[in-house]
Amino acid sequence: TLRDRFRMRVNLYKHREERTIEPGTFANLVSHTLYERRFGPYFVEPVIAGLDKNQQPFICNMDLIGNINYAKDFVVCGTASDNLFGMCESLWEPDLGPEDLFEMVSQALLNAVDRDAMSGWGAVVHIITPDGTITRELKGRMD
């Protein structure tokens, strides 16, 4: 699977470079992997988020052939991306704390998914902080 391919390449990077991979480097690795299959692409829209070595946030997403979209604030993807983009633009503020960020993401996801017939069944939200990752599940409509 694609996950196994990324895991193998990250492990090769760790052994070759003798350090952990940074989010920006991982984004380039994913981009190159997707571009290799541009004529028979994987149908994925990856979102890569993390903290770099200076504990600064990094976030980007890609299309199915690996074109990287770097962002300072937020990225969206999936079938509800149009609705998500509007919700995130209206709710997002800079320098939100972990709890406020979770509340903003939850509201944006649930409201956008409610307006899209092909989305639903909830979501998993990961908040990445220097102390660790907070993971919570959201329950959405079940129709």
JSON list of C-alpha atoms in Angstrom, two decimals:
[
{"chain": "A", "resi": 1, "resn": "THR", "atom": "CA", "xyz": [0.00, 0.00, 0.00]},
{"chain": "A", "resi": 2, "resn": "LEU", "atom": "CA", "xyz": [0.97, 3.65, -0.20]},
{"chain": "A", "resi": 3, "resn": "ARG", "atom": "CA", "xyz": [1.37, 3.79, 3.57]},
{"chain": "A", "resi": 4, "resn": "ASP", "atom": "CA", "xyz": [3.90, 0.95, 3.46]},
{"chain": "A", "resi": 5, "resn": "ARG", "atom": "CA", "xyz": [5.80, 2.67, 0.65]},
{"chain": "A", "resi": 6, "resn": "PHE", "atom": "CA", "xyz": [6.08, 5.88, 2.73]},
{"chain": "A", "resi": 7, "resn": "ARG", "atom": "CA", "xyz": [7.09, 3.95, 5.84]},
{"chain": "A", "resi": 8, "resn": "MET", "atom": "CA", "xyz": [9.86, 2.18, 3.89]},
{"chain": "A", "resi": 9, "resn": "ARG", "atom": "CA", "xyz": [11.18, 5.46, 2.45]},
{"chain": "A", "resi": 10, "resn": "VAL", "atom": "CA", "xyz": [11.10, 7.17, 5.86]},
{"chain": "A", "resi": 11, "resn": "ASN", "atom": "CA", "xyz": [13.01, 4.24, 7.37]},
{"chain": "A", "resi": 12, "resn": "LEU", "atom": "CA", "xyz": [15.59, 4.45, 4.56]},
{"chain": "A", "resi": 13, "resn": "TYR", "atom": "CA", "xyz": [15.93, 8.17, 5.24]},
{"chain": "A", "resi": 14, "resn": "LYS", "atom": "CA", "xyz": [16.47, 7.54, 8.97]},
{"chain": "A", "resi": 15, "resn": "HIS", "atom": "CA", "xyz": [19.18, 4.96, 8.30]},
{"chain": "A", "resi": 16, "resn": "ARG", "atom": "CA", "xyz": [20.91, 7.01, 5.63]},
{"chain": "A", "resi": 17, "resn": "GLU", "atom": "CA", "xyz": [20.76, 10.43, 7.35]},
{"chain": "A", "resi": 18, "resn": "GLU", "atom": "CA", "xyz": [20.85, 9.18, 10.98]},
{"chain": "A", "resi": 19, "resn": "ARG", "atom": "CA", "xyz": [18.10, 11.61, 12.04]},
{"chain": "A", "resi": 20, "resn": "THR", "atom": "CA", "xyz": [14.34, 11.80, 12.02]},
{"chain": "A", "resi": 21, "resn": "ILE", "atom": "CA", "xyz": [12.62, 13.25, 8.99]},
{"chain": "A", "resi": 22, "resn": "GLU", "atom": "CA", "xyz": [11.22, 16.79, 9.15]},
{"chain": "A", "resi": 23, "resn": "PRO", "atom": "CA", "xyz": [7.72, 17.59, 7.87]},
{"chain": "A", "resi": 24, "resn": "GLY", "atom": "CA", "xyz": [9.05, 19.65, 4.93]},
{"chain": "A", "resi": 25, "resn": "THR", "atom": "CA", "xyz": [11.35, 16.84, 3.84]},
{"chain": "A", "resi": 26, "resn": "PHE", "atom": "CA", "xyz": [8.53, 14.32, 4.22]},
{"chain": "A", "resi": 27, "resn": "ALA", "atom": "CA", "xyz": [6.30, 16.56, 2.06]},
{"chain": "A", "resi": 28, "resn": "ASN", "atom": "CA", "xyz": [8.92, 16.47, -0.71]},
{"chain": "A", "resi": 29, "resn": "LEU", "atom": "CA", "xyz": [9.24, 12.69, -0.36]},
{"chain": "A", "resi": 30, "resn": "VAL", "atom": "CA", "xyz": [5.44, 12.29, -0.71]},
{"chain": "A", "resi": 31, "resn": "SER", "atom": "CA", "xyz": [5.38, 14.70, -3.66]},
{"chain": "A", "resi": 32, "resn": "HIS", "atom": "CA", "xyz": [8.10, 12.77, -5.51]},
{"chain": "A", "resi": 33, "resn": "THR", "atom": "CA", "xyz": [6.38, 9.45, -4.78]},
{"chain": "A", "resi": 34, "resn": "LEU", "atom": "CA", "xyz": [3.07, 10.72, -6.17]},
{"chain": "A", "resi": 35, "resn": "TYR", "atom": "CA", "xyz": [4.71, 12.30, -9.22]},
{"chain": "A", "resi": 36, "resn": "GLU", "atom": "CA", "xyz": [6.37, 8.98, -10.09]},
{"chain": "A", "resi": 37, "resn": "ARG", "atom": "CA", "xyz": [2.87, 7.59, -10.69]},
{"chain": "A", "resi": 38, "resn": "ARG", "atom": "CA", "xyz": [1.43, 10.62, -12.52]},
{"chain": "A", "resi": 39, "resn": "PHE", "atom": "CA", "xyz": [0.18, 8.56, -15.49]},
{"chain": "A", "resi": 40, "resn": "GLY", "atom": "CA", "xyz": [-1.52, 6.02, -13.22]},
{"chain": "A", "resi": 41, "resn": "PRO", "atom": "CA", "xyz": [-1.96, 8.05, -10.05]},
{"chain": "A", "resi": 42, "resn": "TYR", "atom": "CA", "xyz": [-2.93, 7.06, -6.56]},
{"chain": "A", "resi": 43, "resn": "PHE", "atom": "CA", "xyz": [-6.26, 8.74, -5.86]},
{"chain": "A", "resi": 44, "resn": "VAL", "atom": "CA", "xyz": [-5.22, 10.51, -2.65]},
{"chain": "A", "resi": 45, "resn": "GLU", "atom": "CA", "xyz": [-5.02, 14.11, -1.46]},
{"chain": "A", "resi": 46, "resn": "PRO", "atom": "CA", "xyz": [-2.41, 14.02, 1.33]},
{"chain": "A", "resi": 47, "resn": "VAL", "atom": "CA", "xyz": [-2.31, 16.58, 4.13]},
{"chain": "A", "resi": 48, "resn": "ILE", "atom": "CA", "xyz": [1.04, 16.81, 5.90]},
{"chain": "A", "resi": 49, "resn": "ALA", "atom": "CA", "xyz": [1.23, 18.59, 9.25]},
{"chain": "A", "resi": 50, "resn": "GLY", "atom": "CA", "xyz": [3.88, 18.67, 11.95]},
{"chain": "A", "resi": 51, "resn": "LEU", "atom": "CA", "xyz": [6.39, 20.71, 13.90]},
{"chain": "A", "resi": 52, "resn": "ASP", "atom": "CA", "xyz": [9.86, 21.39, 12.49]},
{"chain": "A", "resi": 53, "resn": "LYS", "atom": "CA", "xyz": [13.09, 21.33, 14.53]},
{"chain": "A", "resi": 54, "resn": "ASN", "atom": "CA", "xyz": [12.37, 24.89, 15.77]},
{"chain": "A", "resi": 55, "resn": "GLN", "atom": "CA", "xyz": [8.89, 23.82, 16.97]},
{"chain": "A", "resi": 56, "resn": "GLN", "atom": "CA", "xyz": [7.27, 25.92, 14.25]},
{"chain": "A", "resi": 57, "resn": "PRO", "atom": "CA", "xyz": [4.09, 24.55, 12.63]},
{"chain": "A", "resi": 58, "resn": "PHE", "atom": "CA", "xyz": [4.27, 23.15, 9.11]},
{"chain": "A", "resi": 59, "resn": "ILE", "atom": "CA", "xyz": [1.21, 22.32, 7.03]},
{"chain": "A", "resi": 60, "resn": "CYS", "atom": "CA", "xyz": [0.69, 21.53, 3.36]},
{"chain": "A", "resi": 61, "resn": "ASN", "atom": "CA", "xyz": [-1.46, 19.44, 1.09]},
{"chain": "A", "resi": 62, "resn": "MET", "atom": "CA", "xyz": [-1.09, 17.98, -2.39]},
{"chain": "A", "resi": 63, "resn": "ASP", "atom": "CA", "xyz": [-3.12, 16.97, -5.37]},
{"chain": "A", "resi": 64, "resn": "LEU", "atom": "CA", "xyz": [-2.99, 13.43, -6.72]},
{"chain": "A", "resi": 65, "resn": "ILE", "atom": "CA", "xyz": [0.18, 14.01, -8.78]},
{"chain": "A", "resi": 66, "resn": "GLY", "atom": "CA", "xyz": [2.14, 15.60, -5.93]},
{"chain": "A", "resi": 67, "resn": "ASN", "atom": "CA", "xyz": [1.78, 19.35, -6.52]},
{"chain": "A", "resi": 68, "resn": "ILE", "atom": "CA", "xyz": [2.52, 20.88, -3.09]},
{"chain": "A", "resi": 69, "resn": "ASN", "atom": "CA", "xyz": [0.36, 23.67, -1.64]},
{"chain": "A", "resi": 70, "resn": "TYR", "atom": "CA", "xyz": [2.16, 25.24, 1.34]},
{"chain": "A", "resi": 71, "resn": "ALA", "atom": "CA", "xyz": [0.00, 27.20, 3.77]},
{"chain": "A", "resi": 72, "resn": "LYS", "atom": "CA", "xyz": [0.51, 29.41, 6.80]},
{"chain": "A", "resi": 73, "resn": "ASP", "atom": "CA", "xyz": [-3.00, 29.00, 8.19]},
{"chain": "A", "resi": 74, "resn": "PHE", "atom": "CA", "xyz": [-4.96, 25.93, 7.04]},
{"chain": "A", "resi": 75, "resn": "VAL", "atom": "CA", "xyz": [-5.49, 23.48, 4.19]},
{"chain": "A", "resi": 76, "resn": "VAL", "atom": "CA", "xyz": [-8.58, 21.52, 3.16]},
{"chain": "A", "resi": 77, "resn": "CYS", "atom": "CA", "xyz": [-9.19, 18.48, 0.96]},
{"chain": "A", "resi": 78, "resn": "GLY", "atom": "CA", "xyz": [-11.75, 15.85, 0.20]},
{"chain": "A", "resi": 79, "resn": "THR", "atom": "CA", "xyz": [-15.28, 15.85, -1.14]},
{"chain": "A", "resi": 80, "resn": "ALA", "atom": "CA", "xyz": [-16.39, 18.65, 1.20]},
{"chain": "A", "resi": 81, "resn": "SER", "atom": "CA", "xyz": [-13.36, 20.86, 0.47]},
{"chain": "A", "resi": 82, "resn": "ASP", "atom": "CA", "xyz": [-15.39, 23.76, -0.95]},
{"chain": "A", "resi": 83, "resn": "ASN", "atom": "CA", "xyz": [-17.58, 23.87, 2.14]},
{"chain": "A", "resi": 84, "resn": "LEU", "atom": "CA", "xyz": [-14.60, 23.35, 4.44]},
{"chain": "A", "resi": 85, "resn": "PHE", "atom": "CA", "xyz": [-12.69, 26.22, 2.86]},
{"chain": "A", "resi": 86, "resn": "GLY", "atom": "CA", "xyz": [-15.53, 28.64, 3.54]},
{"chain": "A", "resi": 87, "resn": "MET", "atom": "CA", "xyz": [-16.01, 27.43, 7.11]},
{"chain": "A", "resi": 88, "resn": "CYS", "atom": "CA", "xyz": [-12.30, 27.57, 7.89]},
{"chain": "A", "resi": 89, "resn": "GLU", "atom": "CA", "xyz": [-11.98, 31.08, 6.45]},
{"chain": "A", "resi": 90, "resn": "SER", "atom": "CA", "xyz": [-14.76, 32.31, 8.69]},
{"chain": "A", "resi": 91, "resn": "LEU", "atom": "CA", "xyz": [-13.70, 30.51, 11.91]},
{"chain": "A", "resi": 92, "resn": "TRP", "atom": "CA", "xyz": [-9.89, 30.43, 11.82]},
{"chain": "A", "resi": 93, "resn": "GLU", "atom": "CA", "xyz": [-7.88, 32.95, 13.84]},
{"chain": "A", "resi": 94, "resn": "PRO", "atom": "CA", "xyz": [-4.10, 33.10, 14.35]},
{"chain": "A", "resi": 95, "resn": "ASP", "atom": "CA", "xyz": [-2.48, 31.88, 17.59]},
{"chain": "A", "resi": 96, "resn": "LEU", "atom": "CA", "xyz": [-5.30, 29.66, 18.84]},
{"chain": "A", "resi": 97, "resn": "GLY", "atom": "CA", "xyz": [-4.57, 27.40, 21.81]},
{"chain": "A", "resi": 98, "resn": "PRO", "atom": "CA", "xyz": [-5.05, 23.63, 21.54]},
{"chain": "A", "resi": 99, "resn": "GLU", "atom": "CA", "xyz": [-8.58, 23.61, 22.98]},
{"chain": "A", "resi": 100, "resn": "ASP", "atom": "CA", "xyz": [-9.74, 26.60, 20.91]},
{"chain": "A", "resi": 101, "resn": "LEU", "atom": "CA", "xyz": [-8.17, 25.08, 17.80]},
{"chain": "A", "resi": 102, "resn": "PHE", "atom": "CA", "xyz": [-9.97, 21.78, 18.43]},
{"chain": "A", "resi": 103, "resn": "GLU", "atom": "CA", "xyz": [-13.27, 23.63, 18.83]},
{"chain": "A", "resi": 104, "resn": "MET", "atom": "CA", "xyz": [-12.69, 25.59, 15.60]},
{"chain": "A", "resi": 105, "resn": "VAL", "atom": "CA", "xyz": [-11.73, 22.46, 13.62]},
{"chain": "A", "resi": 106, "resn": "SER", "atom": "CA", "xyz": [-14.69, 20.53, 15.04]},
{"chain": "A", "resi": 107, "resn": "GLN", "atom": "CA", "xyz": [-17.18, 23.23, 14.13]},
{"chain": "A", "resi": 108, "resn": "ALA", "atom": "CA", "xyz": [-15.73, 23.64, 10.64]},
{"chain": "A", "resi": 109, "resn": "LEU", "atom": "CA", "xyz": [-15.73, 19.88, 9.95]},
{"chain": "A", "resi": 110, "resn": "LEU", "atom": "CA", "xyz": [-19.21, 19.17, 11.26]},
{"chain": "A", "resi": 111, "resn": "ASN", "atom": "CA", "xyz": [-20.80, 22.18, 9.56]},
{"chain": "A", "resi": 112, "resn": "ALA", "atom": "CA", "xyz": [-19.09, 21.53, 6.22]},
{"chain": "A", "resi": 113, "resn": "VAL", "atom": "CA", "xyz": [-19.86, 17.80, 6.26]},
{"chain": "A", "resi": 114, "resn": "ASP", "atom": "CA", "xyz": [-23.53, 18.50, 6.99]},
{"chain": "A", "resi": 115, "resn": "ARG", "atom": "CA", "xyz": [-23.71, 20.42, 3.70]},
{"chain": "A", "resi": 116, "resn": "ASP", "atom": "CA", "xyz": [-22.11, 17.69, 1.58]},
{"chain": "A", "resi": 117, "resn": "ALA", "atom": "CA", "xyz": [-24.10, 14.60, 0.61]},
{"chain": "A", "resi": 118, "resn": "MET", "atom": "CA", "xyz": [-20.98, 12.47, 0.02]},
{"chain": "A", "resi": 119, "resn": "SER", "atom": "CA", "xyz": [-19.41, 13.16, 3.42]},
{"chain": "A", "resi": 120, "resn": "GLY", "atom": "CA", "xyz": [-20.37, 12.13, 6.89]},
{"chain": "A", "resi": 121, "resn": "TRP", "atom": "CA", "xyz": [-19.98, 9.57, 9.63]},
{"chain": "A", "resi": 122, "resn": "GLY", "atom": "CA", "xyz": [-17.69, 11.79, 11.71]},
{"chain": "A", "resi": 123, "resn": "ALA", "atom": "CA", "xyz": [-14.00, 12.60, 11.72]},
{"chain": "A", "resi": 124, "resn": "VAL", "atom": "CA", "xyz": [-10.79, 12.18, 13.68]},
{"chain": "A", "resi": 125, "resn": "VAL", "atom": "CA", "xyz": [-9.06, 15.40, 14.78]},
{"chain": "A", "resi": 126, "resn": "HIS", "atom": "CA", "xyz": [-5.34, 15.45, 15.63]},
{"chain": "A", "resi": 127, "resn": "ILE", "atom": "CA", "xyz": [-3.94, 18.53, 17.39]},
{"chain": "A", "resi": 128, "resn": "ILE", "atom": "CA", "xyz": [-0.12, 18.56, 17.29]},
{"chain": "A", "resi": 129, "resn": "THR", "atom": "CA", "xyz": [1.64, 20.42, 20.14]},
{"chain": "A", "resi": 130, "resn": "PRO", "atom": "CA", "xyz": [5.28, 20.43, 21.28]},
{"chain": "A", "resi": 131, "resn": "ASP", "atom": "CA", "xyz": [4.19, 18.23, 24.21]},
{"chain": "A", "resi": 132, "resn": "GLY", "atom": "CA", "xyz": [2.48, 15.59, 22.07]},
{"chain": "A", "resi": 133, "resn": "THR", "atom": "CA", "xyz": [-0.49, 14.86, 19.86]},
{"chain": "A", "resi": 134, "resn": "ILE", "atom": "CA", "xyz": [-4.08, 15.15, 21.07]},
{"chain": "A", "resi": 135, "resn": "THR", "atom": "CA", "xyz": [-6.48, 12.87, 19.16]},
{"chain": "A", "resi": 136, "resn": "ARG", "atom": "CA", "xyz": [-10.24, 13.06, 19.45]},
{"chain": "A", "resi": 137, "resn": "GLU", "atom": "CA", "xyz": [-13.09, 11.58, 17.44]},
{"chain": "A", "resi": 138, "resn": "LEU", "atom": "CA", "xyz": [-16.13, 13.52, 16.22]},
{"chain": "A", "resi": 139, "resn": "LYS", "atom": "CA", "xyz": [-19.44, 11.86, 15.54]},
{"chain": "A", "resi": 140, "resn": "GLY", "atom": "CA", "xyz": [-21.30, 13.26, 12.55]},
{"chain": "A", "resi": 141, "resn": "ARG", "atom": "CA", "xyz": [-24.57, 12.44, 10.91]},
{"chain": "A", "resi": 142, "resn": "MET", "atom": "CA", "xyz": [-25.09, 8.80, 10.09]},
{"chain": "A", "resi": 143, "resn": "ASP", "atom": "CA", "xyz": [-27.35, 8.98, 7.02]}
]
